[in-house]
Amino acid sequence: MHHAVSRGWREMGTLLVHLARDLPPDARGTLVNQPPTRGSTVLFPTVADMNRNGTRRYDHEVIYGAMGTPIQHELEAAIAAVEGARHTQIVSSGLAACTTPLLAFLGKNGHCLIPDSVYGPTRRFANTVLRRFGVETTYYPPLTDAEGLRAMMRPNTQVVVAESPGSHTFEVQDIRMIADIAHEHGARLLLDNTWGVGIFRPFDHGVDIAVQALTKYPAGHSDSIIGAVSVADEQDWHVLRDTCIQLGQVAGPDDCWLTLRGLRTMGARLERQSRSAIDVALWLADRPEVARVLHPALPSCPGHAIWRRDFSGASSLFGVVFRPEYSQEAMVAMIDSLTLFGIGASWGGYESLVLPTTGGVVRTCAPDAPDCGPAFRLHIGLENPEDLIADLSAGLEVLTGAASYGD
């Protein structure tokens, strides 16, 4: 099991250390890391030079600070290599990575299909901004079959969104099937691949646009807000790049630099964190209080067979569902009692986190397991997994004590 969840990270190690480091050798010596490049105005020797560079907006060239700096372009090359893309655009946040391509590839009177398991702020954007711009959104069950998805496509469907696995409920989607149906109907497939960075190759499975919250695993230290949008088609790149320029989408040089630095160690971090996560997940799966563990590498997780087919590893984020006799209040008491798990949003850093997922998640489709109790999400960091298990064990005693007291 450990090999299954960490193989992809081990294979990525060499690439992550050496990509986007094409600095020319210098007799005076060369720094390992390119320094962050801060600037707004770019000076040119002549007007002709300025005009010539101004036509190269698709070439990751320095034109003006708000259109990208050298360190941003280095990071774009690195993420494109990790995702298997032709081009990557770095943007200001993970949410901007989700919303910018929706603005780029959807138009007035268009229709968008989004999985019901989607990241909450993406749903919020669809229900507010896209609706105001005349785009209608339909939410589809994330594990729907080809027939079900085909029935939801419309003549004006322009984009199908996928998120695999889902942010809170961890359904693993059949991306190749979804891509085929989107393309049959002339739509593009947009995948939020944040969980699968480095272990799922989106463009090998028919994805048109892949997005990353680089805030999470690539930056890796919970100190940056940054995102990426990647494409494989040159014309899609032109549409995306033009939209980013029109919106003023850019990331600060320090966030780009921190993310490049974090990317170098992502393979080692995730190899360790994915192994620890499976240890914790297997331990929780054996606990009598737990109804299901939603870790894609476990058969109890929806879409596990697709994970086994399509992924070269697993990340360190997964869900846990309690048995129905435990209340939301008892779960909150358990979470509050934990000492090694921070309570907070986001994930992907070096520290372990816990977040309740019952009560704050909006769904329009019927849940798969109505007989289950409250649920929470764990991100497993670089702590000793035995220490994390001991902390959770003490927390489960609080859970059962709170349940008994409630009776």
Tab-separated table of C-alpha atoms in Angstrom:
chain	number	residue	atom	x	y	z
A	1	MET	CA	0.000	0.000	0.000
A	2	HIS	CA	2.847	2.412	0.806
A	3	HIS	CA	4.364	1.841	-2.628
A	4	ALA	CA	1.010	2.453	-4.306
A	5	VAL	CA	0.505	5.843	-2.673
A	6	SER	CA	4.091	7.141	-2.983
A	7	ARG	CA	5.460	5.756	-6.285
A	8	GLY	CA	4.588	8.859	-8.298
A	9	TRP	CA	6.301	11.174	-5.842
A	10	ARG	CA	9.511	9.124	-5.924
A	11	GLU	CA	9.468	9.213	-9.717
A	12	MET	CA	9.005	12.999	-9.720
A	13	GLY	CA	12.038	13.707	-7.505
A	14	THR	CA	14.706	14.203	-10.160
A	15	LEU	CA	12.463	16.315	-12.405
A	16	LEU	CA	11.467	18.606	-9.532
A	17	VAL	CA	15.079	19.280	-8.564
A	18	HIS	CA	16.307	20.065	-12.075
A	19	LEU	CA	13.428	21.630	-14.030
A	20	ALA	CA	13.389	25.363	-14.854
A	21	ARG	CA	17.033	25.833	-13.838
A	22	ASP	CA	18.441	26.656	-17.267
A	23	LEU	CA	20.830	29.316	-15.996
A	24	PRO	CA	23.893	29.801	-18.220
A	25	PRO	CA	27.206	28.698	-16.690
A	26	ASP	CA	29.206	31.673	-15.495
A	27	ALA	CA	32.928	31.729	-14.760
A	28	ARG	CA	32.143	33.869	-11.712
A	29	GLY	CA	29.787	31.202	-10.393
A	30	THR	CA	26.023	30.700	-10.625
A	31	LEU	CA	23.522	30.707	-7.781
A	32	VAL	CA	21.468	27.521	-7.407
A	33	ASN	CA	18.235	29.512	-7.124
A	34	GLN	CA	17.380	32.380	-9.438
A	35	PRO	CA	16.773	35.477	-7.290
A	36	PRO	CA	13.260	36.955	-7.171
A	37	THR	CA	12.831	39.632	-9.825
A	38	ARG	CA	10.728	42.585	-8.662
A	39	GLY	CA	9.712	45.317	-11.029
A	40	SER	CA	6.992	47.153	-12.893
A	41	THR	CA	8.613	49.189	-15.672
A	42	VAL	CA	10.748	47.334	-18.229
A	43	LEU	CA	13.225	49.503	-20.171
A	44	PHE	CA	14.180	48.901	-23.807
A	45	PRO	CA	17.063	50.381	-25.792
A	46	THR	CA	14.841	51.621	-28.629
A	47	VAL	CA	11.165	52.118	-29.466
A	48	ALA	CA	11.509	49.366	-32.084
A	49	ASP	CA	12.756	46.936	-29.408
A	50	MET	CA	9.860	47.867	-27.136
A	51	ASN	CA	7.327	47.413	-29.928
A	52	ARG	CA	8.853	44.093	-30.964
A	53	ASN	CA	8.709	42.691	-27.437
A	54	GLY	CA	5.146	43.994	-27.077
A	55	THR	CA	4.016	41.507	-29.743
A	56	ARG	CA	5.454	38.531	-27.812
A	57	ARG	CA	2.802	38.252	-25.120
A	58	TYR	CA	2.369	34.489	-25.745
A	59	ASP	CA	6.102	33.751	-25.371
A	60	HIS	CA	6.643	34.181	-21.598
A	61	GLU	CA	8.743	37.275	-22.355
A	62	VAL	CA	9.241	40.278	-20.098
A	63	ILE	CA	7.066	43.133	-21.429
A	64	TYR	CA	5.757	44.890	-18.341
A	65	GLY	CA	5.760	43.851	-14.685
A	66	ALA	CA	2.004	43.220	-14.589
A	67	MET	CA	2.384	40.775	-17.498
A	68	GLY	CA	4.905	38.613	-15.674
A	69	THR	CA	8.483	38.767	-14.390
A	70	PRO	CA	11.397	36.397	-15.111
A	71	ILE	CA	10.770	34.462	-11.872
A	72	GLN	CA	7.083	34.027	-12.825
A	73	HIS	CA	8.135	32.700	-16.230
A	74	GLU	CA	10.511	30.221	-14.559
A	75	LEU	CA	7.653	28.972	-12.393
A	76	GLU	CA	5.375	28.735	-15.448
A	77	ALA	CA	7.933	26.509	-17.179
A	78	ALA	CA	8.220	24.334	-14.077
A	79	ILE	CA	4.467	23.822	-13.613
A	80	ALA	CA	3.994	23.143	-17.326
A	81	ALA	CA	6.582	20.346	-17.026
A	82	VAL	CA	4.903	18.873	-13.930
A	83	GLU	CA	1.426	18.948	-15.535
A	84	GLY	CA	2.587	17.819	-18.980
A	85	ALA	CA	1.249	21.060	-20.499
A	86	ARG	CA	2.412	23.210	-23.392
A	87	HIS	CA	1.878	26.479	-21.487
A	88	THR	CA	1.093	27.606	-17.944
A	89	GLN	CA	-0.145	30.977	-16.715
A	90	ILE	CA	0.598	31.826	-13.092
A	91	VAL	CA	-2.222	33.742	-11.375
A	92	SER	CA	-2.786	35.404	-8.028
A	93	SER	CA	-4.470	32.544	-6.113
A	94	GLY	CA	-5.875	29.042	-6.368
A	95	LEU	CA	-9.369	30.478	-6.650
A	96	ALA	CA	-8.202	32.782	-9.466
A	97	ALA	CA	-6.915	29.650	-11.209
A	98	CYS	CA	-10.446	28.210	-11.039
A	99	THR	CA	-12.303	31.373	-12.052
A	100	THR	CA	-10.046	32.869	-14.735
A	101	PRO	CA	-10.467	30.038	-17.281
A	102	LEU	CA	-14.237	30.105	-16.687
A	103	LEU	CA	-14.171	33.766	-17.715
A	104	ALA	CA	-11.885	32.919	-20.640
A	105	PHE	CA	-13.869	30.041	-22.156
A	106	LEU	CA	-17.493	30.830	-21.234
A	107	GLY	CA	-19.594	33.447	-22.975
A	108	LYS	CA	-23.001	35.068	-22.730
A	109	ASN	CA	-25.890	32.575	-22.902
A	110	GLY	CA	-23.398	29.763	-22.361
A	111	HIS	CA	-23.884	26.732	-20.130
A	112	CYS	CA	-21.412	25.183	-17.715
A	113	LEU	CA	-21.505	21.742	-16.061
A	114	ILE	CA	-19.862	21.541	-12.640
A	115	PRO	CA	-19.593	18.495	-10.331
A	116	ASP	CA	-21.636	18.720	-7.156
A	117	SER	CA	-18.467	17.923	-5.181
A	118	VAL	CA	-16.680	21.070	-6.396
A	119	TYR	CA	-14.590	23.421	-4.237
A	120	GLY	CA	-17.095	25.714	-2.519
A	121	PRO	CA	-15.742	29.076	-3.767
A	122	THR	CA	-15.918	27.829	-7.386
A	123	ARG	CA	-19.627	27.121	-6.822
A	124	ARG	CA	-20.030	30.579	-5.302
A	125	PHE	CA	-18.404	32.195	-8.370
A	126	ALA	CA	-20.682	30.264	-10.737
A	127	ASN	CA	-23.788	31.214	-8.771
A	128	THR	CA	-22.923	34.923	-8.606
A	129	VAL	CA	-20.556	36.297	-11.259
A	130	LEU	CA	-21.295	33.774	-14.021
A	131	ARG	CA	-25.031	34.045	-13.407
A	132	ARG	CA	-24.809	37.837	-13.598
A	133	PHE	CA	-23.013	37.511	-16.946
A	134	GLY	CA	-25.767	35.287	-18.359
A	135	VAL	CA	-24.049	31.903	-17.978
A	136	GLU	CA	-26.163	29.083	-16.561
A	137	THR	CA	-24.617	26.357	-14.427
A	138	THR	CA	-25.887	22.827	-13.815
A	139	TYR	CA	-24.392	20.682	-11.044
A	140	TYR	CA	-23.971	17.029	-11.933
A	141	PRO	CA	-23.377	14.023	-9.620
A	142	PRO	CA	-19.578	13.567	-9.642
A	143	LEU	CA	-19.823	9.804	-10.232
A	144	THR	CA	-22.471	9.976	-12.949
A	145	ASP	CA	-22.001	7.540	-15.837
A	146	ALA	CA	-21.599	8.418	-19.525
A	147	GLU	CA	-25.329	8.190	-20.167
A	148	GLY	CA	-26.132	10.485	-17.243
A	149	LEU	CA	-23.533	13.078	-18.234
A	150	ARG	CA	-24.530	13.002	-21.909
A	151	ALA	CA	-28.135	13.711	-20.906
A	152	MET	CA	-27.044	16.908	-19.113
A	153	MET	CA	-25.088	18.337	-22.055
A	154	ARG	CA	-26.791	21.107	-24.013
A	155	PRO	CA	-26.093	22.713	-27.411
A	156	ASN	CA	-24.732	25.751	-25.542
A	157	THR	CA	-22.561	23.808	-23.080
A	158	GLN	CA	-19.146	25.453	-23.414
A	159	VAL	CA	-17.221	24.121	-20.417
A	160	VAL	CA	-17.435	20.953	-18.317
A	161	VAL	CA	-15.661	21.238	-14.965
A	162	ALA	CA	-14.203	18.268	-13.081
A	163	GLU	CA	-12.558	18.090	-9.678
A	164	SER	CA	-11.026	14.742	-8.895
A	165	PRO	CA	-11.109	13.815	-6.116
A	166	GLY	CA	-13.769	16.154	-4.681
A	167	SER	CA	-12.612	18.676	-2.065
A	168	HIS	CA	-14.625	17.270	0.849
A	169	THR	CA	-16.211	14.033	-0.329
A	170	PHE	CA	-13.273	12.665	-2.374
A	171	GLU	CA	-15.124	11.125	-5.329
A	172	VAL	CA	-12.579	10.131	-8.002
A	173	GLN	CA	-13.999	10.968	-11.427
A	174	ASP	CA	-13.532	9.143	-14.737
A	175	ILE	CA	-11.749	11.999	-16.476
A	176	ARG	CA	-11.261	10.248	-19.818
A	177	MET	CA	-14.989	9.507	-20.079
A	178	ILE	CA	-15.916	13.077	-19.142
A	179	ALA	CA	-13.414	14.471	-21.659
A	180	ASP	CA	-14.801	12.314	-24.466
A	181	ILE	CA	-18.375	13.465	-23.830
A	182	ALA	CA	-17.350	17.129	-23.496
A	183	HIS	CA	-15.502	16.944	-26.801
A	184	GLU	CA	-18.405	15.162	-28.538
A	185	HIS	CA	-20.468	18.257	-27.744
A	186	GLY	CA	-17.805	20.831	-28.621
A	187	ALA	CA	-17.107	21.758	-24.992
A	188	ARG	CA	-13.796	22.029	-23.138
A	189	LEU	CA	-12.947	20.043	-20.020
A	190	LEU	CA	-11.506	22.045	-17.123
A	191	LEU	CA	-9.999	19.979	-14.279
A	192	ASP	CA	-9.067	21.182	-10.808
A	193	ASN	CA	-6.003	18.952	-10.352
A	194	THR	CA	-4.766	20.373	-7.046
A	195	TRP	CA	-4.976	17.030	-5.186
A	196	GLY	CA	-3.333	15.200	-8.104
A	197	VAL	CA	-0.363	17.479	-8.783
A	198	GLY	CA	2.539	15.287	-9.889
A	199	ILE	CA	0.533	12.035	-9.721
A	200	PHE	CA	-2.168	12.630	-12.340
A	201	ARG	CA	-1.212	13.708	-15.865
A	202	PRO	CA	-4.312	15.645	-16.968
A	203	PHE	CA	-3.499	16.057	-20.648
A	204	ASP	CA	-2.900	12.310	-21.093
A	205	HIS	CA	-6.575	11.849	-20.163
A	206	GLY	CA	-8.131	14.410	-22.500
A	207	VAL	CA	-8.231	17.464	-20.207
A	208	ASP	CA	-8.122	20.834	-22.012
A	209	ILE	CA	-7.430	23.135	-19.039
A	210	ALA	CA	-5.832	22.046	-15.743
A	211	VAL	CA	-5.759	24.283	-12.689
A	212	GLN	CA	-3.627	24.176	-9.572
A	213	ALA	CA	-3.814	25.925	-6.224
A	214	LEU	CA	-0.029	26.224	-5.948
A	215	THR	CA	-0.740	27.521	-2.436
A	216	LYS	CA	-1.067	23.866	-1.420
A	217	TYR	CA	1.633	21.257	-2.202
A	218	PRO	CA	4.000	23.109	-4.564
A	219	ALA	CA	4.569	26.062	-2.196
A	220	GLY	CA	4.227	23.613	0.681
A	221	HIS	CA	4.790	25.892	3.665
A	222	SER	CA	1.437	27.645	4.191
A	223	ASP	CA	2.938	31.054	3.419
A	224	SER	CA	1.911	31.813	-0.181
A	225	ILE	CA	-1.306	32.452	-2.079
A	226	ILE	CA	-0.791	31.581	-5.754
A	227	GLY	CA	-2.350	29.543	-8.583
A	228	ALA	CA	-1.689	28.161	-12.060
A	229	VAL	CA	-3.714	27.463	-15.209
A	230	SER	CA	-2.211	25.073	-17.774
A	231	VAL	CA	-3.234	24.188	-21.333
A	232	ALA	CA	-2.009	21.856	-24.063
A	233	ASP	CA	-3.497	23.578	-27.130
A	234	GLU	CA	-1.825	26.670	-28.609
A	235	GLN	CA	-5.104	28.383	-29.484
A	236	ASP	CA	-6.439	27.746	-25.977
A	237	TRP	CA	-3.231	29.352	-24.708
A	238	HIS	CA	-3.898	32.486	-26.732
A	239	VAL	CA	-7.436	32.772	-25.321
A	240	LEU	CA	-6.222	32.150	-21.757
A	241	ARG	CA	-3.222	34.482	-21.994
A	242	ASP	CA	-5.276	37.313	-23.527
A	243	THR	CA	-7.885	36.950	-20.770
A	244	CYS	CA	-5.201	37.071	-18.062
A	245	ILE	CA	-3.736	40.249	-19.577
A	246	GLN	CA	-7.199	41.790	-19.857
A	247	LEU	CA	-7.967	40.930	-16.217
A	248	GLY	CA	-4.542	41.960	-14.953
A	249	GLN	CA	-3.940	38.455	-13.598
A	250	VAL	CA	-0.414	38.095	-12.268
A	251	ALA	CA	1.361	36.761	-9.179
A	252	GLY	CA	3.867	38.633	-7.026
A	253	PRO	CA	7.537	37.743	-7.536
A	254	ASP	CA	8.033	36.704	-3.912
A	255	ASP	CA	5.157	34.222	-4.050
A	256	CYS	CA	6.565	32.871	-7.324
A	257	TRP	CA	10.009	32.520	-5.748
A	258	LEU	CA	8.681	30.794	-2.629
A	259	THR	CA	6.645	28.400	-4.785
A	260	LEU	CA	9.628	27.504	-6.978
A	261	ARG	CA	11.661	26.839	-3.849
A	262	GLY	CA	8.886	24.700	-2.385
A	263	LEU	CA	8.507	22.765	-5.616
A	264	ARG	CA	12.078	21.437	-5.312
A	265	THR	CA	11.199	19.434	-2.199
A	266	MET	CA	7.605	18.546	-3.094
A	267	GLY	CA	8.529	15.000	-4.146
A	268	ALA	CA	10.267	14.228	-0.845
A	269	ARG	CA	7.566	15.901	1.233
A	270	LEU	CA	4.708	14.151	-0.514
A	271	GLU	CA	6.401	10.760	-0.542
A	272	ARG	CA	6.623	11.040	3.249
A	273	GLN	CA	3.207	12.665	3.764
A	274	SER	CA	1.369	10.204	1.511
A	275	ARG	CA	2.846	7.265	3.450
A	276	SER	CA	1.919	8.823	6.784
A	277	ALA	CA	-1.582	9.571	5.497
A	278	ILE	CA	-2.206	5.961	4.531
A	279	ASP	CA	-1.006	4.841	7.991
A	280	VAL	CA	-3.474	7.200	9.650
A	281	ALA	CA	-6.273	6.346	7.195
A	282	LEU	CA	-5.882	2.590	7.747
A	283	TRP	CA	-5.859	3.085	11.514
A	284	LEU	CA	-9.050	5.167	11.355
A	285	ALA	CA	-10.727	2.631	9.055
A	286	ASP	CA	-10.403	0.035	11.832
A	287	ARG	CA	-11.957	2.226	14.507
A	288	PRO	CA	-15.494	1.330	15.621
A	289	GLU	CA	-16.573	4.997	15.641
A	290	VAL	CA	-15.800	5.398	11.922
A	291	ALA	CA	-18.320	4.533	9.192
A	292	ARG	CA	-16.095	5.285	6.176
A	293	VAL	CA	-12.656	6.644	5.388
A	294	LEU	CA	-12.717	8.637	2.153
A	295	HIS	CA	-9.134	8.113	0.999
A	296	PRO	CA	-8.928	7.371	-2.752
A	297	ALA	CA	-6.405	4.563	-2.156
A	298	LEU	CA	-8.913	2.692	0.039
A	299	PRO	CA	-11.732	0.595	-1.488
A	300	SER	CA	-14.236	2.435	0.750
A	301	CYS	CA	-13.701	5.648	-1.252
A	302	PRO	CA	-16.054	6.383	-4.179
A	303	GLY	CA	-14.171	5.911	-7.440
A	304	HIS	CA	-11.307	3.902	-5.894
A	305	ALA	CA	-10.974	1.713	-9.012
A	306	ILE	CA	-10.509	4.812	-11.174
A	307	TRP	CA	-7.829	6.094	-8.794
A	308	ARG	CA	-6.003	2.769	-9.100
A	309	ARG	CA	-6.223	2.969	-12.910
A	310	ASP	CA	-5.291	6.631	-13.441
A	311	PHE	CA	-3.081	7.876	-10.578
A	312	SER	CA	0.560	7.079	-9.781
A	313	GLY	CA	0.119	7.929	-6.106
A	314	ALA	CA	-2.038	9.645	-3.508
A	315	SER	CA	-1.837	12.919	-1.647
A	316	SER	CA	-2.118	13.446	2.102
A	317	LEU	CA	-5.677	14.832	2.194
A	318	PHE	CA	-8.663	12.588	2.939
A	319	GLY	CA	-12.042	12.488	4.642
A	320	VAL	CA	-13.492	10.592	7.580
A	321	VAL	CA	-17.204	9.909	8.195
A	322	PHE	CA	-18.434	8.908	11.640
A	323	ARG	CA	-21.214	6.468	12.389
A	324	PRO	CA	-24.677	8.069	12.643
A	325	GLU	CA	-24.927	7.774	16.435
A	326	TYR	CA	-22.280	10.507	16.853
A	327	SER	CA	-23.497	14.096	16.785
A	328	GLN	CA	-21.970	17.148	15.160
A	329	GLU	CA	-21.374	18.553	18.664
A	330	ALA	CA	-19.463	15.431	19.731
A	331	MET	CA	-17.282	15.651	16.613
A	332	VAL	CA	-16.552	19.329	17.273
A	333	ALA	CA	-15.555	18.473	20.867
A	334	MET	CA	-13.164	15.849	19.477
A	335	ILE	CA	-11.662	18.295	16.959
A	336	ASP	CA	-11.234	20.996	19.609
A	337	SER	CA	-9.335	18.525	21.795
A	338	LEU	CA	-6.651	17.662	19.227
A	339	THR	CA	-3.197	19.088	19.945
A	340	LEU	CA	-1.194	18.262	16.790
A	341	PHE	CA	-3.843	19.131	14.190
A	342	GLY	CA	-4.439	22.780	13.446
A	343	ILE	CA	-8.057	23.759	12.767
A	344	GLY	CA	-8.097	25.668	9.515
A	345	ALA	CA	-8.847	25.854	5.815
A	346	SER	CA	-6.369	25.110	3.048
A	347	TRP	CA	-3.937	22.167	3.143
A	348	GLY	CA	-0.712	21.016	1.514
A	349	GLY	CA	1.710	22.531	4.018
A	350	TYR	CA	4.144	20.706	6.295
A	351	GLU	CA	1.681	20.745	9.219
A	352	SER	CA	-1.347	18.545	9.880
A	353	LEU	CA	-4.817	20.086	9.733
A	354	VAL	CA	-8.383	19.117	10.557
A	355	LEU	CA	-11.594	20.674	9.240
A	356	PRO	CA	-15.240	19.705	9.894
A	357	THR	CA	-16.983	19.117	6.552
A	358	THR	CA	-20.531	18.499	7.791
A	359	GLY	CA	-22.715	21.543	8.000
A	360	GLY	CA	-20.667	23.822	5.768
A	361	VAL	CA	-20.835	21.983	2.450
A	362	VAL	CA	-23.512	22.839	-0.118
A	363	ARG	CA	-24.842	20.021	-2.313
A	364	THR	CA	-27.666	19.994	-4.835
A	365	CYS	CA	-27.549	16.265	-5.631
A	366	ALA	CA	-28.635	13.650	-3.098
A	367	PRO	CA	-25.780	12.401	-0.879
A	368	ASP	CA	-24.491	8.879	-1.471
A	369	ALA	CA	-24.596	7.795	2.167
A	370	PRO	CA	-27.576	9.255	4.036
A	371	ASP	CA	-27.061	6.759	6.886
A	372	CYS	CA	-23.686	8.251	7.859
A	373	GLY	CA	-22.942	10.696	10.649
A	374	PRO	CA	-20.858	13.885	10.705
A	375	ALA	CA	-17.632	14.083	8.705
A	376	PHE	CA	-14.284	15.838	8.854
A	377	ARG	CA	-11.245	16.239	6.628
A	378	LEU	CA	-7.633	15.547	7.580
A	379	HIS	CA	-4.461	16.818	6.001
A	380	ILE	CA	-1.446	14.846	7.181
A	381	GLY	CA	1.783	16.794	7.520
A	382	LEU	CA	5.386	15.850	8.262
A	383	GLU	CA	4.864	14.903	11.906
A	384	ASN	CA	5.574	11.370	13.089
A	385	PRO	CA	2.424	9.410	12.097
A	386	GLU	CA	2.495	7.521	15.400
A	387	ASP	CA	2.190	10.847	17.225
A	388	LEU	CA	-0.739	11.847	15.004
A	389	ILE	CA	-2.472	8.522	15.665
A	390	ALA	CA	-2.000	8.960	19.427
A	391	ASP	CA	-3.547	12.440	19.181
A	392	LEU	CA	-6.522	11.098	17.213
A	393	SER	CA	-6.913	8.204	19.647
A	394	ALA	CA	-7.229	10.654	22.547
A	395	GLY	CA	-9.648	12.705	20.439
A	396	LEU	CA	-11.885	9.700	19.821
A	397	GLU	CA	-12.105	9.185	23.581
A	398	VAL	CA	-13.438	12.738	23.814
A	399	LEU	CA	-15.893	11.941	21.006
A	400	THR	CA	-17.298	8.867	22.720
A	401	GLY	CA	-17.354	10.672	26.088
A	402	ALA	CA	-19.293	13.563	24.571
A	403	ALA	CA	-21.694	11.114	22.934
A	404	SER	CA	-22.254	9.317	26.252
A	405	TYR	CA	-22.741	12.597	28.077
A	406	GLY	CA	-25.233	13.673	25.422
A	407	ASP	CA	-27.274	10.536	26.095
